[in-house]
mmCIF file of C-alpha atoms in Angstrom:
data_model
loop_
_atom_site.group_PDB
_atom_site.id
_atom_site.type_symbol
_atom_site.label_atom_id
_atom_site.label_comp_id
_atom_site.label_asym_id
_atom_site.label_seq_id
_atom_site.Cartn_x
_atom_site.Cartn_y
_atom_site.Cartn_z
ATOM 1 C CA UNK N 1207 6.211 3.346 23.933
ATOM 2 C CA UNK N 1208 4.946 0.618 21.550
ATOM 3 C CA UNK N 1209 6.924 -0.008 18.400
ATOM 4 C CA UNK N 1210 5.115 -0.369 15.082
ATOM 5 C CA UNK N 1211 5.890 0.118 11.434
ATOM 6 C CA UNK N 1212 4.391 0.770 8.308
ATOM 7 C CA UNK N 1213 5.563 0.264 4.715
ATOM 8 C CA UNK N 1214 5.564 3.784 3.299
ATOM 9 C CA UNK N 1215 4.195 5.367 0.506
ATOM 10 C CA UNK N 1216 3.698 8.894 -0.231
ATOM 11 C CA UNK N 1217 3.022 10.962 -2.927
ATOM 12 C CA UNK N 1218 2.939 14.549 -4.039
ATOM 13 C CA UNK N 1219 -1.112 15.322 -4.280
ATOM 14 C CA UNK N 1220 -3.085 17.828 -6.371
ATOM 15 C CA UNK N 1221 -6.686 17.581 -5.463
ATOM 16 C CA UNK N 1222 -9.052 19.251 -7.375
ATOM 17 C CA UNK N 1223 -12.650 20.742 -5.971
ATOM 18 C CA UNK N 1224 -15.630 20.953 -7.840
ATOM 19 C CA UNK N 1225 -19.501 20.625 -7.324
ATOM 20 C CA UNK N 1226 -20.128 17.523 -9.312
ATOM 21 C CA UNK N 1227 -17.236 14.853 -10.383
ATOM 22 C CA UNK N 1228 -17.157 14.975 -14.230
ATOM 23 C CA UNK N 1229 -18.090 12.125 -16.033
ATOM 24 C CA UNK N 1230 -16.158 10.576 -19.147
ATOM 25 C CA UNK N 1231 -15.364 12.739 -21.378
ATOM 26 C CA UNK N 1232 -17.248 15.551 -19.477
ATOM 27 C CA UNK N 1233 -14.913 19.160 -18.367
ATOM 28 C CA UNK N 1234 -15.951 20.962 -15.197
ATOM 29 C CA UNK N 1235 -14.921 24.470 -14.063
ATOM 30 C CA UNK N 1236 -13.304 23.735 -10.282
ATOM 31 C CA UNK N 1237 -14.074 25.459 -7.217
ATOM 32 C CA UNK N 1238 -10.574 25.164 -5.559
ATOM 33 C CA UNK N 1239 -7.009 23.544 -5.929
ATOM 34 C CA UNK N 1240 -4.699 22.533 -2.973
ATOM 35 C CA UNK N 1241 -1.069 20.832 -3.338
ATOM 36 C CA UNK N 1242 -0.300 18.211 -0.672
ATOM 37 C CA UNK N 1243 1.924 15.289 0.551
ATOM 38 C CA UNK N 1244 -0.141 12.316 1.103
ATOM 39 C CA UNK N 1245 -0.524 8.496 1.017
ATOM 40 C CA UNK N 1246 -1.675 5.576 2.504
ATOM 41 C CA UNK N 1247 1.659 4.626 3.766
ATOM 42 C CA UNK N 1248 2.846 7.715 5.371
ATOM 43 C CA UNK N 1249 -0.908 8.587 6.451
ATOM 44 C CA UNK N 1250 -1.339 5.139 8.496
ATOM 45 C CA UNK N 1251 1.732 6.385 10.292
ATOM 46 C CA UNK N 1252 1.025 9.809 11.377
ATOM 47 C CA UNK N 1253 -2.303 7.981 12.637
ATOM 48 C CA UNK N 1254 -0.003 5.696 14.605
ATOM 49 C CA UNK N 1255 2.030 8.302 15.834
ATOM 50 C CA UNK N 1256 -1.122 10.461 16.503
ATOM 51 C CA UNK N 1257 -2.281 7.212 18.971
ATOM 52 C CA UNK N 1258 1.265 7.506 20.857
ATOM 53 C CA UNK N 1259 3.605 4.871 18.967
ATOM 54 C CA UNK N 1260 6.544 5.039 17.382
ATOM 55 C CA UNK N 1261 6.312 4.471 13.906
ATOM 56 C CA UNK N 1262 9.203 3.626 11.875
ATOM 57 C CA UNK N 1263 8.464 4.211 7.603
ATOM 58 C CA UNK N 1264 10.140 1.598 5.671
ATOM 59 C CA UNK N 1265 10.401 2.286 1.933
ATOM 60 C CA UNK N 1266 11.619 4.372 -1.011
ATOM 61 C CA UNK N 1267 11.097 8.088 -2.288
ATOM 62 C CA UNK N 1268 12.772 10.212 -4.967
ATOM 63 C CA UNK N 1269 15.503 12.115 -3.800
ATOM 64 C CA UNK N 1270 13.377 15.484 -5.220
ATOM 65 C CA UNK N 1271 11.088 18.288 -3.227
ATOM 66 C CA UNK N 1272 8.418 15.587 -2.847
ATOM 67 C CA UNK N 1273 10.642 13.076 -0.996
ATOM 68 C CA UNK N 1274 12.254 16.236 1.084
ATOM 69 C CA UNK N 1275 8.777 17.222 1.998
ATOM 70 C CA UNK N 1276 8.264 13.452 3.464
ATOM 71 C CA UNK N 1277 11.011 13.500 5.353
ATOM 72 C CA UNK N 1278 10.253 17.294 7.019
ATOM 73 C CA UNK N 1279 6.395 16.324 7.617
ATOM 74 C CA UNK N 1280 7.467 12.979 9.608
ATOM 75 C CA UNK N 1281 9.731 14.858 11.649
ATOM 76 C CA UNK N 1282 7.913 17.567 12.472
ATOM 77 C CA UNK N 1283 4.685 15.156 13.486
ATOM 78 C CA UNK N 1284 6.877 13.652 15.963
ATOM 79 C CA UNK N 1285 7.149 9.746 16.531
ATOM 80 C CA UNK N 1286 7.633 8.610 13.094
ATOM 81 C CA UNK N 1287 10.972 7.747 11.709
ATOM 82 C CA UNK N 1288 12.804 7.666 8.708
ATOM 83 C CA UNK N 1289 15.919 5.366 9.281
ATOM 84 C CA UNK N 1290 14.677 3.055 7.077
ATOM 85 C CA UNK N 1291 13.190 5.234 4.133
ATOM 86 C CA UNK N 1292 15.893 5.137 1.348
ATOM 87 C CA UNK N 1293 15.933 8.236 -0.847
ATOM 88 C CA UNK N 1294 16.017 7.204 -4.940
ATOM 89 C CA UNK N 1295 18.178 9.202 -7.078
ATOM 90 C CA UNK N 1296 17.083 7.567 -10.277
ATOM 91 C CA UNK N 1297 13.017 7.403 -9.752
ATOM 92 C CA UNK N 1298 11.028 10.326 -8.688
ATOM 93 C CA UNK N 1299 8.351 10.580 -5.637
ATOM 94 C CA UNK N 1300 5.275 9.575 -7.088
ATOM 95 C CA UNK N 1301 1.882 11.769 -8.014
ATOM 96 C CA UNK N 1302 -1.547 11.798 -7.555
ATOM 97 C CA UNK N 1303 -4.511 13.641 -8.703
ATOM 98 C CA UNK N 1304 -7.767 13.722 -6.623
ATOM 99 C CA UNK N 1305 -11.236 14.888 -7.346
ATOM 100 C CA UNK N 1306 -13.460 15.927 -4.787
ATOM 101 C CA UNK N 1307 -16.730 16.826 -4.637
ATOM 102 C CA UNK N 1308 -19.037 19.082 -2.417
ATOM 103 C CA UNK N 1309 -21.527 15.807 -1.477
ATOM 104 C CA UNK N 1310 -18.377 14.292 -0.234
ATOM 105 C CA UNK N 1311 -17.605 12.251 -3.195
ATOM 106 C CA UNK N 1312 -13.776 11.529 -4.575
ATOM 107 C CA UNK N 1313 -11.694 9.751 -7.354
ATOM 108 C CA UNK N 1314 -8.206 9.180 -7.098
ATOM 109 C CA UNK N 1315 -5.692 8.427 -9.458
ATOM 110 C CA UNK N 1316 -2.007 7.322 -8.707
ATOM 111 C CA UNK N 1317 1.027 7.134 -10.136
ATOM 112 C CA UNK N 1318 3.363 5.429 -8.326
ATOM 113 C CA UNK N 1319 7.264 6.558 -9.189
ATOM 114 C CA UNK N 1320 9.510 5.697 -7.027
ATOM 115 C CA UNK N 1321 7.124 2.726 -4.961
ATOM 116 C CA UNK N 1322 7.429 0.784 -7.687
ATOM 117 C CA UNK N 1323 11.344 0.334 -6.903
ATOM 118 C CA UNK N 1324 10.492 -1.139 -2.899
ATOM 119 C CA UNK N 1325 12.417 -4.046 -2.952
ATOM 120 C CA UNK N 1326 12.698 -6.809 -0.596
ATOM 121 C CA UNK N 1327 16.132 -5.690 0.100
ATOM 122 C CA UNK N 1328 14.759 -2.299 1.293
ATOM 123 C CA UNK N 1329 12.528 -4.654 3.356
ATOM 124 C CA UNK N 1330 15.409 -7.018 5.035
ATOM 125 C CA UNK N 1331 17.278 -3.737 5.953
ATOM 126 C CA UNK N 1332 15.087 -2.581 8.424
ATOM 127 C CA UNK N 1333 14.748 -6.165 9.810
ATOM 128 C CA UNK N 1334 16.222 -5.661 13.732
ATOM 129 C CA UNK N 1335 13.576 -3.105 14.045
ATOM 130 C CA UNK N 1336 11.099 -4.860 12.897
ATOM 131 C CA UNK N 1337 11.842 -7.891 15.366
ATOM 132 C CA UNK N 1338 10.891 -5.486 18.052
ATOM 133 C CA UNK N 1339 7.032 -4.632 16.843
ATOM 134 C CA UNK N 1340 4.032 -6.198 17.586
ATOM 135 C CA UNK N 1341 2.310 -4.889 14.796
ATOM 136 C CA UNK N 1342 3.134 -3.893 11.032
ATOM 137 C CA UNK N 1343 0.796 -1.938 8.107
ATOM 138 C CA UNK N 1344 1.087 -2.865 4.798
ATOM 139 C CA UNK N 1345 -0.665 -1.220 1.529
ATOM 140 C CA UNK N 1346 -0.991 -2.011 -2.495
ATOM 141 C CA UNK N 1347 0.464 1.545 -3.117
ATOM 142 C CA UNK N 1348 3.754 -0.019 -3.809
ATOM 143 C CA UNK N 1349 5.243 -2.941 -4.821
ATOM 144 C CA UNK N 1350 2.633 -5.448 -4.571
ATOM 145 C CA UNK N 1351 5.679 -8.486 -5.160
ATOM 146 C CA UNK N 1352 7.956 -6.969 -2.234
ATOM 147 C CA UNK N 1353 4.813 -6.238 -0.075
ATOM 148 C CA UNK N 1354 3.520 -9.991 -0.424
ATOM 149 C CA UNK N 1355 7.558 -10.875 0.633
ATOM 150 C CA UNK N 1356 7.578 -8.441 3.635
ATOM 151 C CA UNK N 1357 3.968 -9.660 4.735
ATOM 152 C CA UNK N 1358 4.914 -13.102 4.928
ATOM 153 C CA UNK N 1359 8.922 -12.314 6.609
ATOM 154 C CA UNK N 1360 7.005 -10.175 9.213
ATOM 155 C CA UNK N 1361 4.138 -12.969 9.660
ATOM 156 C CA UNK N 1362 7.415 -15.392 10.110
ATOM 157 C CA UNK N 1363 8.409 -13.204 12.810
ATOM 158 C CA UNK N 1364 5.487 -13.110 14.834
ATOM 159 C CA UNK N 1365 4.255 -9.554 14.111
ATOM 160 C CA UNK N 1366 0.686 -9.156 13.354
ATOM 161 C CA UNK N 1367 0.487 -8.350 10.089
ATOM 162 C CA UNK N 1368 -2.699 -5.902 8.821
ATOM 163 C CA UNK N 1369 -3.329 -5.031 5.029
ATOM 164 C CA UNK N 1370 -5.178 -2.240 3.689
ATOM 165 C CA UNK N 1371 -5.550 -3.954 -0.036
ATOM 166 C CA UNK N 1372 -5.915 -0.575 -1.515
ATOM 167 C CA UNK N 1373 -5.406 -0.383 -4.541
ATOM 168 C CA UNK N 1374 -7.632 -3.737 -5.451
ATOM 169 C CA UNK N 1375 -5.759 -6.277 -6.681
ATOM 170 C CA UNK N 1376 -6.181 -10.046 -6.979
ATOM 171 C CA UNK N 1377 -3.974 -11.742 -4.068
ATOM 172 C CA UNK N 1378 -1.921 -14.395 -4.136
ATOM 173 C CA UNK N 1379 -3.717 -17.211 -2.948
ATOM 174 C CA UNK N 1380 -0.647 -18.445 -0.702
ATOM 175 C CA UNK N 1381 -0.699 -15.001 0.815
ATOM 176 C CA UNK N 1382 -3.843 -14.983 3.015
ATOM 177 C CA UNK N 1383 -2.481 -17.024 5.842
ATOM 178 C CA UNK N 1384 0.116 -14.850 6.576
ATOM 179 C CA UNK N 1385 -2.574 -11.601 7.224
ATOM 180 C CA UNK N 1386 -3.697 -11.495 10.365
ATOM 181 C CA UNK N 1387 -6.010 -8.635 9.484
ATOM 182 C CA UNK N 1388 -7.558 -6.885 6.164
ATOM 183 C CA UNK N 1389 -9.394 -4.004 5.485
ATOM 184 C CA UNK N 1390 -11.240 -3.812 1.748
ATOM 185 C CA UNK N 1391 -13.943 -1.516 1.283
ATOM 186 C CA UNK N 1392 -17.218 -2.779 -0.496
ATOM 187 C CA UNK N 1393 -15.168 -2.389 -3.640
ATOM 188 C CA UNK N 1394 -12.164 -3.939 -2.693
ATOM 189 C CA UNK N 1395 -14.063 -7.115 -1.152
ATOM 190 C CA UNK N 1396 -15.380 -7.294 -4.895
ATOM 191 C CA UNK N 1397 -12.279 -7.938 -6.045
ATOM 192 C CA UNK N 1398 -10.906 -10.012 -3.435
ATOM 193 C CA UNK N 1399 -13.976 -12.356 -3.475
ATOM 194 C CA UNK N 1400 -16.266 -11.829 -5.958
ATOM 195 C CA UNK N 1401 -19.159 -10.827 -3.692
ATOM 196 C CA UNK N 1402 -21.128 -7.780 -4.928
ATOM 197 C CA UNK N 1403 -21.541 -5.857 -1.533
ATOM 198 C CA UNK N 1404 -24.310 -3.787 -1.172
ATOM 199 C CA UNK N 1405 -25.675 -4.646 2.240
ATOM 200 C CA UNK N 1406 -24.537 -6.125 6.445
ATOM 201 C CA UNK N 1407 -24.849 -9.814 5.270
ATOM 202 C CA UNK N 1408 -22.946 -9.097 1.914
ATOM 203 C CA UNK N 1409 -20.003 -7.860 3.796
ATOM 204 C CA UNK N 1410 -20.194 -11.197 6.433
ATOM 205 C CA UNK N 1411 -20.291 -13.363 3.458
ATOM 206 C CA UNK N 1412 -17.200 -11.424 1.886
ATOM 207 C CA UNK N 1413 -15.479 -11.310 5.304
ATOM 208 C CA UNK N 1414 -15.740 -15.180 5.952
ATOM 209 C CA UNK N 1415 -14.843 -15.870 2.251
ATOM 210 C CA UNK N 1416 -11.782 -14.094 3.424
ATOM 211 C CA UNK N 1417 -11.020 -15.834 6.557
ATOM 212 C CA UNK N 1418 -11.929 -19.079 4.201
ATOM 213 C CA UNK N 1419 -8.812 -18.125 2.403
ATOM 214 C CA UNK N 1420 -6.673 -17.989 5.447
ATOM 215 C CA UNK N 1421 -6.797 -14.467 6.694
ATOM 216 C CA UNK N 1422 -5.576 -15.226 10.175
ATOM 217 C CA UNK N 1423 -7.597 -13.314 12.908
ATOM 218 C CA UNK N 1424 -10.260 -11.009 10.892
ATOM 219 C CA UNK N 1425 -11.625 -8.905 8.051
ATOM 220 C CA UNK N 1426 -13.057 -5.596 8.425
ATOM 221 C CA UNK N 1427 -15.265 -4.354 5.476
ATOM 222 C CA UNK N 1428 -16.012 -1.123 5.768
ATOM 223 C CA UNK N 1429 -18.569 0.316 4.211
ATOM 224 C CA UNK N 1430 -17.995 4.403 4.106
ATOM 225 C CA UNK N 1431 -21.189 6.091 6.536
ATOM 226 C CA UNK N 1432 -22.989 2.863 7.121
ATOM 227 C CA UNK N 1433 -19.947 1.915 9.426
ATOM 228 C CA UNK N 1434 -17.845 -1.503 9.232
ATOM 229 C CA UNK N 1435 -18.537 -5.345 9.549
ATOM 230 C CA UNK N 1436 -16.022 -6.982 11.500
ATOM 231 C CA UNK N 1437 -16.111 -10.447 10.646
ATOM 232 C CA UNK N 1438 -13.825 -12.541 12.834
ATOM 233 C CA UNK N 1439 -14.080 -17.176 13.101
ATOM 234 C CA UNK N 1440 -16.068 -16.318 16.339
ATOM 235 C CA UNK N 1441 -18.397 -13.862 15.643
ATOM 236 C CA UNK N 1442 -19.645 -11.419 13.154
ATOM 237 C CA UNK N 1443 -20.720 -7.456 14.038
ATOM 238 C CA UNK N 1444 -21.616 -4.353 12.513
ATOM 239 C CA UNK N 1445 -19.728 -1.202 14.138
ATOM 240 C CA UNK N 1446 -22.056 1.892 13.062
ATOM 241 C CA UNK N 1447 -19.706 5.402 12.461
ATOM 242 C CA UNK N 1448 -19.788 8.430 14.902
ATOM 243 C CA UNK N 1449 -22.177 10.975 14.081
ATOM 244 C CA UNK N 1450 -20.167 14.050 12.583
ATOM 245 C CA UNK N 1451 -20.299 16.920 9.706
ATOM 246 C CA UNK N 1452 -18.336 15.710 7.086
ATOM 247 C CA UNK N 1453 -15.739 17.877 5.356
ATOM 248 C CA UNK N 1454 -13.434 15.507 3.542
ATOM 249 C CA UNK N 1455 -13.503 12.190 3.114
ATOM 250 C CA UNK N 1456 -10.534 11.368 1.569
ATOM 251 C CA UNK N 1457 -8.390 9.726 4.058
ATOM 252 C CA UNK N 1458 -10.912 8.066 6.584
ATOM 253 C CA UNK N 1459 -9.572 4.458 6.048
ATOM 254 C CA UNK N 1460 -6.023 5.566 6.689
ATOM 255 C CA UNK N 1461 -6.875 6.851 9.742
ATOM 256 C CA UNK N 1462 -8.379 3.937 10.398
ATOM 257 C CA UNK N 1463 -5.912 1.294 9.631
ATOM 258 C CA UNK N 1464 -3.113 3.401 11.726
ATOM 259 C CA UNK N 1465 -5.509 3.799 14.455
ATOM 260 C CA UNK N 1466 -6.476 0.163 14.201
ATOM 261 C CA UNK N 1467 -2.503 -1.167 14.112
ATOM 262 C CA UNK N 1468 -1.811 1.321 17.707
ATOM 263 C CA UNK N 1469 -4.611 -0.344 19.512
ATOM 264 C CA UNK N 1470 -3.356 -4.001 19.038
ATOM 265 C CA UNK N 1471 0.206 -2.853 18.972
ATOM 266 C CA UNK N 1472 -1.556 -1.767 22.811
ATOM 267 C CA UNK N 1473 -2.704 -5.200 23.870
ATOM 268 C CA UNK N 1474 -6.804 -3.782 22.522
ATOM 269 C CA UNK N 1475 -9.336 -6.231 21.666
ATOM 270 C CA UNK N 1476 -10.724 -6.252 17.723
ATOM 271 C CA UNK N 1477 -13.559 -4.766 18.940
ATOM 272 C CA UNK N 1478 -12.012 -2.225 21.149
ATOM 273 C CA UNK N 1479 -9.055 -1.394 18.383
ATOM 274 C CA UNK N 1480 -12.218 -0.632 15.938
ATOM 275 C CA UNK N 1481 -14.006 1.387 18.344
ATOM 276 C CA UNK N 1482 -11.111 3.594 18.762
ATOM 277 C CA UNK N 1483 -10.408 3.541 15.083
ATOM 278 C CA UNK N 1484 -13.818 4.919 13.761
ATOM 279 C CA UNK N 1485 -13.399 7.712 15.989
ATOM 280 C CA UNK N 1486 -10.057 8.917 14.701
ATOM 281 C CA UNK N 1487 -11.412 8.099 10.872
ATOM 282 C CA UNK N 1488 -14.461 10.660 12.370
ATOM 283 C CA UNK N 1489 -12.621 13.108 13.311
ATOM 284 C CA UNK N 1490 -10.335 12.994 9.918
ATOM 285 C CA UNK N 1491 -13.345 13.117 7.726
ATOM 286 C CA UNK N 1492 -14.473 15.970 10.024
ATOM 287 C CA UNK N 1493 -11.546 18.115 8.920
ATOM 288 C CA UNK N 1494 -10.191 19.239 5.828
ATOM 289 C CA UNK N 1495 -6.907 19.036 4.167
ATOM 290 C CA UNK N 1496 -4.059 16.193 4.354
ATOM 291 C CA UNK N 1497 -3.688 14.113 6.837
ATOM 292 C CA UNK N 1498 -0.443 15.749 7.902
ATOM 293 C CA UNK N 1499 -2.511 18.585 8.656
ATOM 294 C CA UNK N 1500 -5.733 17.749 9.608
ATOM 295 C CA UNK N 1501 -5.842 16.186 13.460
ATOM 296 C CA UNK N 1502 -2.688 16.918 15.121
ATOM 297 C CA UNK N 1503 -3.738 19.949 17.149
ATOM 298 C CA UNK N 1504 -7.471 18.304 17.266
ATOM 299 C CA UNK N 1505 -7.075 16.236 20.754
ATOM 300 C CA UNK N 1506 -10.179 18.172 22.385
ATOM 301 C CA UNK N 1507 -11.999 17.465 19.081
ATOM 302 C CA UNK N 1508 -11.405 13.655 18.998
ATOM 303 C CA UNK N 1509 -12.051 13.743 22.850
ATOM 304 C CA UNK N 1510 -15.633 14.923 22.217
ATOM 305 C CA UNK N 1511 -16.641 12.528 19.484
ATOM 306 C CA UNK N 1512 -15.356 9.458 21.450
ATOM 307 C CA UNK N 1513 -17.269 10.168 24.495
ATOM 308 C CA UNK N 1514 -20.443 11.025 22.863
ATOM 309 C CA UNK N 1515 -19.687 7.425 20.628
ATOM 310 C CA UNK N 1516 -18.932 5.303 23.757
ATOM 311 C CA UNK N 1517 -22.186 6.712 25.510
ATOM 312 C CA UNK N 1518 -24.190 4.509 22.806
ATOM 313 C CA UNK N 1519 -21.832 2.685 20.419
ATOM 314 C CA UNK N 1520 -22.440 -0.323 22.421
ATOM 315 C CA UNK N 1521 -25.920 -0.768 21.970
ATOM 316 C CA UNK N 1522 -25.850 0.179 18.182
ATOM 317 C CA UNK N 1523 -23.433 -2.753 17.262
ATOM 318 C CA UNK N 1524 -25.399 -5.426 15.794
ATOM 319 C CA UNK N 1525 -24.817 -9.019 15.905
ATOM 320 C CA UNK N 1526 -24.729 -10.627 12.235
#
């Protein structure tokens, strides 16, 4: 079994459902609340662990019901471990609030507790594990300092490194050659580059402004139901998304970026390692609730969607 990791985060979630988001200043009656574990550390690695690796969670929580509740959901998922996720007495787990709406809209807002605290101490401790992946996920949902250190240790090592920069924040200009792979959204690439994307050659321009800055091997802007541009220093292509109802969109690209770090932990090609990926962000989006609950019994479900998406997906890339 291939050996990943993933630098954790997780947070206790209240999402909120209404038929509009409000907008400032504005109050809306809801249509539903639901309580959940989440984040886009822990949900890359129950996508890993969903693909058949073992995952190993390196990081910090509070030592409080939220941080309990991390440790029981990884275990129960199978494949994901917790040998290197130190529990905080002194900061708590940290929070989120999330607004959803029935057009499959969202906002998010975090607070990060305990994250904040990852240090590259927590890092180095988990550091003969880490020797033995091919492939490690990384996030801006904690300690954007320690995650630049650990990015650049792991790059050191050999591992091929692949950052979700969620939430946007300017890099570190020294940082990009150590990434061998990033993942911004159209808003994300705006703050990463500059570039305003709104259409395919947008996102190739912001994708080879990122290799320009030394991202390694490629960057994949996605781009929500219009699909992803994978821009790599030998070619450029738009991957279009699988066809399917959505239900909740919430935690597509962390599907995606777990799915995306099994394939190459598995020897895949970019192209193949996305392929696989936007079906397993499909099916997520497909489902409601967390991800801890939403695809694990859904094997028959993902099943379907791939075959019907490798039956055309290769005639609907497009060459930009």
């Amino acid at each position: 079994m291939e050996k990943v990791f993933v630098i954790n985060s997780y947070f206790w979630l209240h999402s909120f459902y209404g038929r509009t988001l409000p907008g400032n200043g504005e109050s809306l009656i809801g249509t539903g609340y639901r309580p959940s574990g989440g984040g886009k550390g822990v949900n890359q690695a129950f996508a890993a662990a969903y693909e058949g690796c073992h995952v190993e969670a390196i990081g910090r929580i509070g030592a409080d019901y939220a941080g309990e509740m991390c440790r029981k959901e990884c275990a129960s998922v199978g494949r994901i471990g917790c040998n290197y996720l130190r529990m905080d007495p002194e900061h708590a787990t940290g929070s989120g609030c999330i607004l959803r709406d029935e057009d499959g809209g969202n906002a998010i807002v975090i607070v990060p507790g305990v994250c904040d605290n990852f240090s590259n101490e927590d890092f180095d401790a988990a550091r003969e594990y880490i020797k033995q992946c091919k492939t490690g996920g990384f996030q801006l949902e904690v300690n954007p300092e320690t995650i630049g250190y650990a990015i650049k240790e792991s790059a050191k090592l050999g591992i091929r490194t692949f950052l979700d920069p969620a939430p946007a924040i300017v890099l570190p200009d020294e940082l990009y050659p150590y990434i061998s792979f990033i993942k911004p959204n159209e808003h994300e690439a705006l703050t990463l580059t500059g570039i305003q994307v709104h259409s395919y050659e947008d996102a190739k321009e912001a994708g080879e402004r990122l290799l320009e800055k030394g991202v390694k091997e490629c960057a994949i802007i996605t781009m929500g139901d219009r699909g992803c541009v994978v821009v790599s220093r030998e070619e450029s292509y738009v991957v279009p998304c699988p066809r399917v109802v959505v239900e909740d969109p919430t935690c597509a690209g962390d599907s995606f970026a777990g799915s995306f770090i099994a394939s190459i932990a598995k020897g895949k090609t970019i192209k193949e390692a996305v392929i696989r990926a936007s079906c397993l962000a499909a099916l997520t989006v497909s489902r409601s609730g967390s991800m801890y609950n939403c695809f694990f019994d859904s094997q028959e479900q993902l099943d379907k969607i791939q075959k019907e998406y490798l039956e055309t997906v290769v005639e609907l890339i497009e060459k930009i």
